[in-house]
Coordinates of N, CA and C and ligand atoms in Angstrom, one line a residue:
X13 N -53.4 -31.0 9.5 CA -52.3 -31.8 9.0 C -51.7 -31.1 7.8
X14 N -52.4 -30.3 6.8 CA -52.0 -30.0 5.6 C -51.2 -28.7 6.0
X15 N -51.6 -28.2 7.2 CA -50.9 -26.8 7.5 C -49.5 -27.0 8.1
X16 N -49.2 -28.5 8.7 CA -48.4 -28.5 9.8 C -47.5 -29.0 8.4
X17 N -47.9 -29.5 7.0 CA -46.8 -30.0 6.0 C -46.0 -28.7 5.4
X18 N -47.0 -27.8 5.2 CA -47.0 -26.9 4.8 C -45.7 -25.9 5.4
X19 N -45.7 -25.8 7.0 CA -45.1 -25.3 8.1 C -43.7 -25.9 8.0
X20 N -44.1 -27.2 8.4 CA -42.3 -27.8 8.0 C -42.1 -27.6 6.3
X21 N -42.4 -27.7 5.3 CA -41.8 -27.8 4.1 C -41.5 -25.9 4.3
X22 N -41.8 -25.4 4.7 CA -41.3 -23.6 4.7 C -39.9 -24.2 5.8
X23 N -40.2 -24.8 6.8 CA -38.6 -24.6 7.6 C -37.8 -25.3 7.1
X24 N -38.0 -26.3 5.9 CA -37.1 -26.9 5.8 C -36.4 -26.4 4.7
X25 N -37.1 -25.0 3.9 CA -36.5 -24.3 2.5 C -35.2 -23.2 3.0
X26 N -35.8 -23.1 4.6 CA -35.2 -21.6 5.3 C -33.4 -22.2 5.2
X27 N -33.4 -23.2 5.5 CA -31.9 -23.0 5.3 C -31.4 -22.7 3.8
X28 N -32.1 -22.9 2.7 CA -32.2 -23.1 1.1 C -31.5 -21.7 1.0
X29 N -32.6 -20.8 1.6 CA -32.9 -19.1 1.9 C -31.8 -19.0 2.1
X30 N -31.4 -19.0 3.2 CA -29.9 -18.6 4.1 C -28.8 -18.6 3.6
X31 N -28.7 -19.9 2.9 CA -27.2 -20.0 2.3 C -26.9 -19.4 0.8
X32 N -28.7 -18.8 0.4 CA -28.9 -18.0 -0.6 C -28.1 -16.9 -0.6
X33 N -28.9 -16.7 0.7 CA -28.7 -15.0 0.9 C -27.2 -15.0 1.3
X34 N -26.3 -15.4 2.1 CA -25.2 -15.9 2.8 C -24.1 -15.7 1.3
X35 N -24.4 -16.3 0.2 CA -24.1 -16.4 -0.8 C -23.8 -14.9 -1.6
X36 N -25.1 -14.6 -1.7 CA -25.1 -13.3 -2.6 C -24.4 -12.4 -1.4
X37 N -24.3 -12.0 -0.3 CA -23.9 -11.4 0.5 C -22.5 -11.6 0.4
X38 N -21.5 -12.8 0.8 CA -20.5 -13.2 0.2 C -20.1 -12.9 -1.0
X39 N -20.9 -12.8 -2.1 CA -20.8 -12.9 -3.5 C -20.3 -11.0 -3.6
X40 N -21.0 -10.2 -3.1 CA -21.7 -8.6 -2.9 C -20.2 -8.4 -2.5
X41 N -19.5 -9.1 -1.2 CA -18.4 -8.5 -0.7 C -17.0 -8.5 -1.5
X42 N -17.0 -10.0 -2.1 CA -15.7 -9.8 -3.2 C -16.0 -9.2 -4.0
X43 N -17.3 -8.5 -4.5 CA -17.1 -7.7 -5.7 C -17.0 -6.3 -5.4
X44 N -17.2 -6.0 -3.8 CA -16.9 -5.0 -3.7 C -15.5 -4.7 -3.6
X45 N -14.8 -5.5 -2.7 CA -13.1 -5.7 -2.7 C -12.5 -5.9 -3.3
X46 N -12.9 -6.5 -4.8 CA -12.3 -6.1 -5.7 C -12.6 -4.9 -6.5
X47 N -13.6 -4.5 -6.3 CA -13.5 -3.1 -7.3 C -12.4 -1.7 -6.5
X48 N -12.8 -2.0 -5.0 CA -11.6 -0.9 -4.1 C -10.1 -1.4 -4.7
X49 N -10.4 -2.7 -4.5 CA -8.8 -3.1 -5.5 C -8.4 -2.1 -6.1
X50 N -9.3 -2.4 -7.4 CA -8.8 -1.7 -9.0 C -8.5 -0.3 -8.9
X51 N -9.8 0.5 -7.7 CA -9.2 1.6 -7.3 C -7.6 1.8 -6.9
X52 N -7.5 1.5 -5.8 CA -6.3 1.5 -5.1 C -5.1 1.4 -6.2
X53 N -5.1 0.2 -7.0 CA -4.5 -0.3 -8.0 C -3.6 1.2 -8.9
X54 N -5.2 2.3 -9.4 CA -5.1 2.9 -10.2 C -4.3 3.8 -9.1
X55 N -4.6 4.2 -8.7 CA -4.4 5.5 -7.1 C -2.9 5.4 -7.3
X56 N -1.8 3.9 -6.7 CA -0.8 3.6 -6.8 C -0.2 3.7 -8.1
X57 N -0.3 3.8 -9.3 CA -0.1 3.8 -10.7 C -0.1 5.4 -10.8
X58 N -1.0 6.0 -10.5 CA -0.5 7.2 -10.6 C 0.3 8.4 -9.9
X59 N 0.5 7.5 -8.4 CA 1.5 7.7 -7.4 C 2.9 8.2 -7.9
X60 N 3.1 6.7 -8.4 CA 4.4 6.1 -9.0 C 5.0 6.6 -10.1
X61 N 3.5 6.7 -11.1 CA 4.2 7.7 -12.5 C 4.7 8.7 -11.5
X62 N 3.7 9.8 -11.1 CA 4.2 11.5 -11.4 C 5.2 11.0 -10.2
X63 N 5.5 10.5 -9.5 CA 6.8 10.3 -8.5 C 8.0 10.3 -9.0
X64 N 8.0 9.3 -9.8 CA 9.3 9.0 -10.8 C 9.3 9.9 -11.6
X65 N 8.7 10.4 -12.0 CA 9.0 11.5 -13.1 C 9.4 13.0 -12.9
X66 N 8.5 13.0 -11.5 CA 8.7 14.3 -10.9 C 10.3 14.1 -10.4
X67 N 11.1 13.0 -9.4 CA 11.8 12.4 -9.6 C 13.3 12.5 -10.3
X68 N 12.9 12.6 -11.6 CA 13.6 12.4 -12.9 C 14.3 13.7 -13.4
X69 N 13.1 14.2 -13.4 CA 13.3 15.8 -13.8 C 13.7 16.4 -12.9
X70 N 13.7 16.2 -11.6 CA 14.6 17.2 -10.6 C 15.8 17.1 -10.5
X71 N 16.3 15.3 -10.5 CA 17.7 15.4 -10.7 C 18.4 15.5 -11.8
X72 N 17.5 15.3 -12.9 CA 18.8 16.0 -14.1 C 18.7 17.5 -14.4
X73 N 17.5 18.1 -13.7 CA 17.5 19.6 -14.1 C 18.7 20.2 -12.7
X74 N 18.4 19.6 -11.5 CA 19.6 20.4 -10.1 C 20.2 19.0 -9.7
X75 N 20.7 18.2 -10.0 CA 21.1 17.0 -9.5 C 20.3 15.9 -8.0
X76 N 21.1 15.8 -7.5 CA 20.2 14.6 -6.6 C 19.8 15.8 -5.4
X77 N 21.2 16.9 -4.7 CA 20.6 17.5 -3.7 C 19.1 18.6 -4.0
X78 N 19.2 18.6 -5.0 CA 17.7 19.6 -5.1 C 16.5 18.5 -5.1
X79 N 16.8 17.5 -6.0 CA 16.1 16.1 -5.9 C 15.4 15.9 -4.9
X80 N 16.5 16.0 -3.8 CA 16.0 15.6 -2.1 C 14.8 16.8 -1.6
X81 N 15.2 17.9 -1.9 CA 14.2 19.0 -1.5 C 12.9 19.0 -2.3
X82 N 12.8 18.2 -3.7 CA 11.8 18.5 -4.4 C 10.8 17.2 -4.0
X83 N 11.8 15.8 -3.3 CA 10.7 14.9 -3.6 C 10.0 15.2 -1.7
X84 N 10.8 15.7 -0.6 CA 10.0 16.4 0.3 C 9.0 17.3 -0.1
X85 N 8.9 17.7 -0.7 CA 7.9 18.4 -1.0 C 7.0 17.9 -1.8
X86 N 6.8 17.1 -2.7 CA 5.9 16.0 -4.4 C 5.8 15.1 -3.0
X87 N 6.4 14.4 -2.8 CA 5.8 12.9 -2.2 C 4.7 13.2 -1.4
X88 N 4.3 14.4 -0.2 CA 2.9 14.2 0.6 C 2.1 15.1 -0.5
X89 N 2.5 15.8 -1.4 CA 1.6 16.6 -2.4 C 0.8 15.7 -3.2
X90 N 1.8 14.6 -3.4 CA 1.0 14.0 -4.5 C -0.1 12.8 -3.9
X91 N 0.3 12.5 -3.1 CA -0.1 11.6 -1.7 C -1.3 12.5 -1.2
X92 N -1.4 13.6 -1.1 CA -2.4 14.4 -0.5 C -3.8 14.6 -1.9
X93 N -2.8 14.6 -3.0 CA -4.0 15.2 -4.0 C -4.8 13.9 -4.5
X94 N -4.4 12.6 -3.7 CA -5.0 11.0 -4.5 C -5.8 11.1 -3.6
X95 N -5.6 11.4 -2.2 CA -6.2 11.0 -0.9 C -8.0 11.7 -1.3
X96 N -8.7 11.1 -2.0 CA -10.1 11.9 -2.3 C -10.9 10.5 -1.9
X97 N -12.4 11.2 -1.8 CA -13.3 9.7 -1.9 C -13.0 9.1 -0.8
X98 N -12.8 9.4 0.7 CA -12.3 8.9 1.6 C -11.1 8.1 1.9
X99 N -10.7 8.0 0.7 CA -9.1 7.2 0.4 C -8.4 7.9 1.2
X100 N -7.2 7.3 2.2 CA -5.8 7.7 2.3 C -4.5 7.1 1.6
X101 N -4.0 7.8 1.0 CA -3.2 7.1 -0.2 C -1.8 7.4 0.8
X102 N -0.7 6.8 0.9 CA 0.4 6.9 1.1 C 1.9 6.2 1.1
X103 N 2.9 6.1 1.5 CA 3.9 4.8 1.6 C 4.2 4.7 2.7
X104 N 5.1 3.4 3.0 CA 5.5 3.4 4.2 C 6.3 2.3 4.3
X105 N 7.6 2.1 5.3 CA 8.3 1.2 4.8 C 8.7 0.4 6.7
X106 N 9.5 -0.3 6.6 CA 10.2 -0.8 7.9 C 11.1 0.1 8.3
X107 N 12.2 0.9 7.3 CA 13.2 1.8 7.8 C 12.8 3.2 6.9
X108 N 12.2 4.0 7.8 CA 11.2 5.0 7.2 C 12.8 6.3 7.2
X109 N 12.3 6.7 6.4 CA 12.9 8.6 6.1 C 12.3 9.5 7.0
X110 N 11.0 9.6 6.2 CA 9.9 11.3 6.8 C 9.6 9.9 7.8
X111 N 9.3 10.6 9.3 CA 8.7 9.7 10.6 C 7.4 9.3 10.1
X112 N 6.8 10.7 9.5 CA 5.2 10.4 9.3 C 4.7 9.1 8.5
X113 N 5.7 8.7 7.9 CA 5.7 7.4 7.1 C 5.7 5.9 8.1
X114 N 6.2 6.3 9.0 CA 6.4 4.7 9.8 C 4.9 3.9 9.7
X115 N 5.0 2.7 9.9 CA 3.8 1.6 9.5 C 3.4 1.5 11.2
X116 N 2.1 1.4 10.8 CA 0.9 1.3 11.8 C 1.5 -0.4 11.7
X117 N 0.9 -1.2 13.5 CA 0.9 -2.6 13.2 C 0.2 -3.8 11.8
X118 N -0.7 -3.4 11.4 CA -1.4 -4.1 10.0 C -0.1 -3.8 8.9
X119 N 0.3 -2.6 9.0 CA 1.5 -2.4 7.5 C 2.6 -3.1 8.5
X120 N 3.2 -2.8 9.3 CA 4.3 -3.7 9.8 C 4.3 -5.2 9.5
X121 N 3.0 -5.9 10.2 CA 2.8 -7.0 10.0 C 3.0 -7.6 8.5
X122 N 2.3 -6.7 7.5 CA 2.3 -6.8 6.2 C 3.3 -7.3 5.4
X123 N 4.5 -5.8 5.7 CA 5.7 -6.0 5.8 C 6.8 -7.2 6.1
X124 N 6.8 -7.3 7.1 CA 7.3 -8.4 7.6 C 6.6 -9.4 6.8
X125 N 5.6 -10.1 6.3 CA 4.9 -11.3 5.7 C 5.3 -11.0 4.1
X126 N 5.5 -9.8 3.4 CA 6.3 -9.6 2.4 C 7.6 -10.0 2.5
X127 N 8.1 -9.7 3.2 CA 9.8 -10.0 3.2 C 9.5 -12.0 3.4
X128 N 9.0 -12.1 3.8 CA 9.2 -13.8 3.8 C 8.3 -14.2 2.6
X129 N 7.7 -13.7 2.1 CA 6.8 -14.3 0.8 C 8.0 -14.1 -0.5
X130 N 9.1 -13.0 -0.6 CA 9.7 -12.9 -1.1 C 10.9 -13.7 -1.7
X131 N 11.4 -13.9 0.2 CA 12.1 -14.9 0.2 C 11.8 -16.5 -0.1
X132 N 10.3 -16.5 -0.1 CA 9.6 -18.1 -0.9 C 9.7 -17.6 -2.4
X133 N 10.0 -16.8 -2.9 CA 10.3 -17.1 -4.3 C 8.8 -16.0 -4.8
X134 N 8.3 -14.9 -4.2 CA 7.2 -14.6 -4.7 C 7.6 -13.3 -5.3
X135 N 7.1 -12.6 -6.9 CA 7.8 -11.5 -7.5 C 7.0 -10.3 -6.5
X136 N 7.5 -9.4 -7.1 CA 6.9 -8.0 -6.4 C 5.4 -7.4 -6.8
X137 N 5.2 -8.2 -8.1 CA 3.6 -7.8 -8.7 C 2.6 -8.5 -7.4
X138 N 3.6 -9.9 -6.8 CA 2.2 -10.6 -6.1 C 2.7 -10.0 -4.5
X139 N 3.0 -9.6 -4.4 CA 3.5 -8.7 -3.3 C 2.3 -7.7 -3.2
X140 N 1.3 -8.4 -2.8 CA -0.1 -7.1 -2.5 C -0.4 -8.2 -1.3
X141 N -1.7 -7.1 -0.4 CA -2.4 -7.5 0.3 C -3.3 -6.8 0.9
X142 N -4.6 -7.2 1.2 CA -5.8 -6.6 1.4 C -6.5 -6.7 2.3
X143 N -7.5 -6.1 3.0 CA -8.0 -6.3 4.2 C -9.6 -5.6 4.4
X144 N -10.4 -6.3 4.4 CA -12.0 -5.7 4.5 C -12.4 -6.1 5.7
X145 N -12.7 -4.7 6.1 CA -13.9 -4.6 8.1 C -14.9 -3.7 7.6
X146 N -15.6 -4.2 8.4 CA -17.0 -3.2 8.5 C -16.6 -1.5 8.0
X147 N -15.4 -1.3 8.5 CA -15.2 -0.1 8.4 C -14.4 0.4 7.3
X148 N -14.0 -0.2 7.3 CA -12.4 -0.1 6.0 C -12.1 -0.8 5.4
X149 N -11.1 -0.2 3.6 CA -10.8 -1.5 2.9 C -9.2 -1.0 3.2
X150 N -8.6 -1.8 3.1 CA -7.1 -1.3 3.5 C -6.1 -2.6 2.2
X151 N -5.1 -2.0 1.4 CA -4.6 -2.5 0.7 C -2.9 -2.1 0.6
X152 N -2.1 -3.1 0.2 CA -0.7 -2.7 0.3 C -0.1 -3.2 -1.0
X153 N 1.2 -2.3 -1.3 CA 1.8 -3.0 -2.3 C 3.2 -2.7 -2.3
X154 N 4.1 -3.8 -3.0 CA 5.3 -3.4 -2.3 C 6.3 -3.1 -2.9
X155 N 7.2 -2.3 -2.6 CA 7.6 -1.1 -3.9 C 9.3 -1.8 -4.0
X156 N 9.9 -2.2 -5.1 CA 11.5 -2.4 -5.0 C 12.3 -1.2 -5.6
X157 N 13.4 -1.9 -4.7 CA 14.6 -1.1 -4.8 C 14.7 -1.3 -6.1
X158 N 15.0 -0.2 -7.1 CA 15.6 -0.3 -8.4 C 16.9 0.8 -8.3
X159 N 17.9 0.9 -9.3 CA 19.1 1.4 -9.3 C 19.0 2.9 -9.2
X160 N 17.8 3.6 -9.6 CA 17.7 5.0 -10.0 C 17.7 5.5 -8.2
X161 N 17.2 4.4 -7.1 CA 17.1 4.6 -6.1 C 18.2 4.9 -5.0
X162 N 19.2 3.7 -5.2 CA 20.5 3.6 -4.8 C 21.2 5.1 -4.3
X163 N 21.2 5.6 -5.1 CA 21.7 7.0 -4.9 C 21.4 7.7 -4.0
X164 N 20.5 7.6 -3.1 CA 19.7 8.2 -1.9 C 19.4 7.3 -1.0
X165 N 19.3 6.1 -1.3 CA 18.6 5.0 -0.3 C 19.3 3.2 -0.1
X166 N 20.7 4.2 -1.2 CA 22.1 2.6 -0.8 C 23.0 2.7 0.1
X167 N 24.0 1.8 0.1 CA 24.9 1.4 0.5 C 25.8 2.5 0.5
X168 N 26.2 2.9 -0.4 CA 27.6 3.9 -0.8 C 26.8 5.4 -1.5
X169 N 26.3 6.0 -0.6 CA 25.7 7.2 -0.9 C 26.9 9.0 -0.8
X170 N 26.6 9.2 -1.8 CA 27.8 10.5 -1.8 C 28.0 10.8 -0.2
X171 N 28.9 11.0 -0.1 CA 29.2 11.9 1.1 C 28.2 13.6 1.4
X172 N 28.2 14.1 0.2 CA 27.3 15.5 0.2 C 26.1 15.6 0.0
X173 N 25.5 14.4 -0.5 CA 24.1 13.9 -0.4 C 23.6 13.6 1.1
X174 N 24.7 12.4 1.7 CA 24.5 11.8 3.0 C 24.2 13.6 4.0
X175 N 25.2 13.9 3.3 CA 25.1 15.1 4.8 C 23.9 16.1 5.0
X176 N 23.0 16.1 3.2 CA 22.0 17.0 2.8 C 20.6 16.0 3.7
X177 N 21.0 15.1 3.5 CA 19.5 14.1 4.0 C 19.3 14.2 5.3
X178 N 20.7 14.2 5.9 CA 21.0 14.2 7.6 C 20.2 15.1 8.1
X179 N 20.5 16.7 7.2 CA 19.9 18.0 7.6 C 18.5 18.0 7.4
X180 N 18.0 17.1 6.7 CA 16.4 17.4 6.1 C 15.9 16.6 7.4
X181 N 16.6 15.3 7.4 CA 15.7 13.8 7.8 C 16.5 13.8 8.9
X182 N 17.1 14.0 10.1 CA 18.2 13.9 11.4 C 17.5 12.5 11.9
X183 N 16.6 12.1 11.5 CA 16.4 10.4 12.5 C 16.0 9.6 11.4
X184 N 17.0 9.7 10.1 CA 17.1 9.4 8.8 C 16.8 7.5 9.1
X185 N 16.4 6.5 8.4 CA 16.9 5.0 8.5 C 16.8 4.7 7.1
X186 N 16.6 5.3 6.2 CA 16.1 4.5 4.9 C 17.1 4.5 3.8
X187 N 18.7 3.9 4.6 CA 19.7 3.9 3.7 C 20.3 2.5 3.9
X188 N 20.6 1.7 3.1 CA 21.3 0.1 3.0 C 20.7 -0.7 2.3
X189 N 19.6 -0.1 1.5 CA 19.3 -0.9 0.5 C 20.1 -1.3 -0.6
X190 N 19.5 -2.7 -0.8 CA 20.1 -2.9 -2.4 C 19.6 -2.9 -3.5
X191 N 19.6 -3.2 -4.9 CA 19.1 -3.4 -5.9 C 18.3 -4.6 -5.7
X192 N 16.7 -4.2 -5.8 CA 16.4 -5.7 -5.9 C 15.5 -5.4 -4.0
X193 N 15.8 -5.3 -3.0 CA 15.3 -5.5 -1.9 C 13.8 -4.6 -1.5
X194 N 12.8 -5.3 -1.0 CA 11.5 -4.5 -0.7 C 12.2 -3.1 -0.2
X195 N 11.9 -2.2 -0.6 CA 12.2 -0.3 -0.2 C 11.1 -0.1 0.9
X196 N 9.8 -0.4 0.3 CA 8.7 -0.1 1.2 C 7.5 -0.9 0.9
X197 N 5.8 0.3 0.7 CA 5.2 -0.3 -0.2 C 4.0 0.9 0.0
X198 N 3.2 0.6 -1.1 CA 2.2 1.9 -1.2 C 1.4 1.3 -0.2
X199 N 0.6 2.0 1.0 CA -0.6 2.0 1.5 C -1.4 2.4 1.4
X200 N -2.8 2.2 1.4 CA -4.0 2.8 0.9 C -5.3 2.5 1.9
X201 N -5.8 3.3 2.6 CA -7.0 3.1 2.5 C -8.1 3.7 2.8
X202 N -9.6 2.4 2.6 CA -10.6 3.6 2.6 C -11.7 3.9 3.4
X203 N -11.8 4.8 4.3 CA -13.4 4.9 5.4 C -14.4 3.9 4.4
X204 N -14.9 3.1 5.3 CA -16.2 2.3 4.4 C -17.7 3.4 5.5
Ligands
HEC92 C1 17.1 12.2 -4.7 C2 17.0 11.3 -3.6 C3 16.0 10.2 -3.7 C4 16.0 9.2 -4.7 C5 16.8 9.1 -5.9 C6 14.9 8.3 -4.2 N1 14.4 8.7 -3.0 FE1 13.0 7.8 -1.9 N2 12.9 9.3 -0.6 C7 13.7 10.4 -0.7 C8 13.2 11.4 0.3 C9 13.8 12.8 0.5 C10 12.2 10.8 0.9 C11 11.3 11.4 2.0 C12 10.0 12.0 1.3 C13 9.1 12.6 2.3 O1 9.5 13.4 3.1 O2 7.9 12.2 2.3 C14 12.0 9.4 0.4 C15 11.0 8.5 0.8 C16 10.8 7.3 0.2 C17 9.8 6.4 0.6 C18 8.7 6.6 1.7 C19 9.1 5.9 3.0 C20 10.1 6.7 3.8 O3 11.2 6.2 3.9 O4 9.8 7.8 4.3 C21 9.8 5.3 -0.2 C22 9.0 4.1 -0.2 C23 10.9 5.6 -1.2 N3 11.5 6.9 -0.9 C24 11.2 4.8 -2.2 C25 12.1 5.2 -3.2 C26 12.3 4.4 -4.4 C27 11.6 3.1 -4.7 C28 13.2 5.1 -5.2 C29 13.7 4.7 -6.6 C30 12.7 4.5 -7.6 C31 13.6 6.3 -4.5 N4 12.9 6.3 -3.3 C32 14.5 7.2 -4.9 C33 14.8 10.6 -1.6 C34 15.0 9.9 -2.7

């Protein structure tokens, strides 16, 4: 009798157990996905600086057409030198430039759910999104048009610029933006 109380008061703790363990297990995974976060976070921050900067200094040292030749060459450089620690760091947009950049379905999808989160009134800081599998953490963020951009990627682009990008990029799309509209967005992610 005292063993069979004994037997059920143990089965009846196991669920106790379970939703313990179920718990810290759940508990273990948001702290892991947020810490790849903060990576990612940092990864993109420092994307963005030496981009723009590198950026900056090309076109006021050779104007915009050397610009074009300098950020072909800085954008997968710098994209290549973050990609460490199993990370792939990169951008990617809906109307891509370099092809290598076009979005896998997860960044399309992404994309596309940005452009309507946007249009509900959501700023560009909350314009992220993240994704944890067994295998991978995968994060996005989404980059705006600002005016320094225009000049390569608007509406009314020099004539001698248009013709330099044509020759770089010949299945060019990443021109009609405005001030203000999603450009793209950083992608990141990492082998788990
Ligand atoms: C001097 C011209 C120039 C300016 C100014 C410029 N870009 Fe670009 N952009 C390019 C070129 C060239 C590429 C292709 C780079 C490559 O080959 O990886 C590119 C690629 C990109 C991509 C990667 C996706 C794609 O289309 O291949 C994003 C995102 C992007 N630019 C955003 C911006 C933003 C945001 C700004 C303003 C802060 C900006 N660019 C300003 C020339 C420019």
């Amino acid at each position: 009798m005292k063993k069979h109380i004994q037997y059920s008061l143990c089965l009846s703790l196991l669920p106790i157990f379970m939703s313990f363990a179920n718990e810290q297990d759940s508990k273990q995974k948001t702290s892991g996905a947020s810490s790849y976060q903060q990576e990612a976070k940092i990864k993109i921050n420092t994307f963005a600086t030496q981009l723009k900067g590198q950026l900056q200094q090309a076109i006021k040292a050779g104007g915009l057409i050397s610009a074009i030749d300098i950020c072909k060459v800085q954008a997968p450089l710098i994209a290549n030198a973050l990609s460490t620690d199993s990370w792939q760091v990169a951008r990617t947009s809906l109307k891509v430039r370099n092809h290598n950049n076009v979005a896998d379905v997860w960044e399309k999808n992404t994309l596309d759910e940005f452009t309507i989160r946007k249009e509900d009134g959501q700023t560009f800081k909350q314009l992220k999104q993240e994704q944890l599998s067994l295998d991978s953490y995968r994060f996005m963020q989404a980059i705006p048009t600002g005016e320094v951009c225009l000049a390569c990627h608007g509406k009314n682009i020099d004539e001698n610029v248009q013709k330099h990008i044509k020759k770089q990029y010949p299945k060019d799309q990443a021109t009609g933006f405005s001030k203000g509209d999603i450009r793209g967005a950083f992608t990141l992610s990492k082998a788990l």
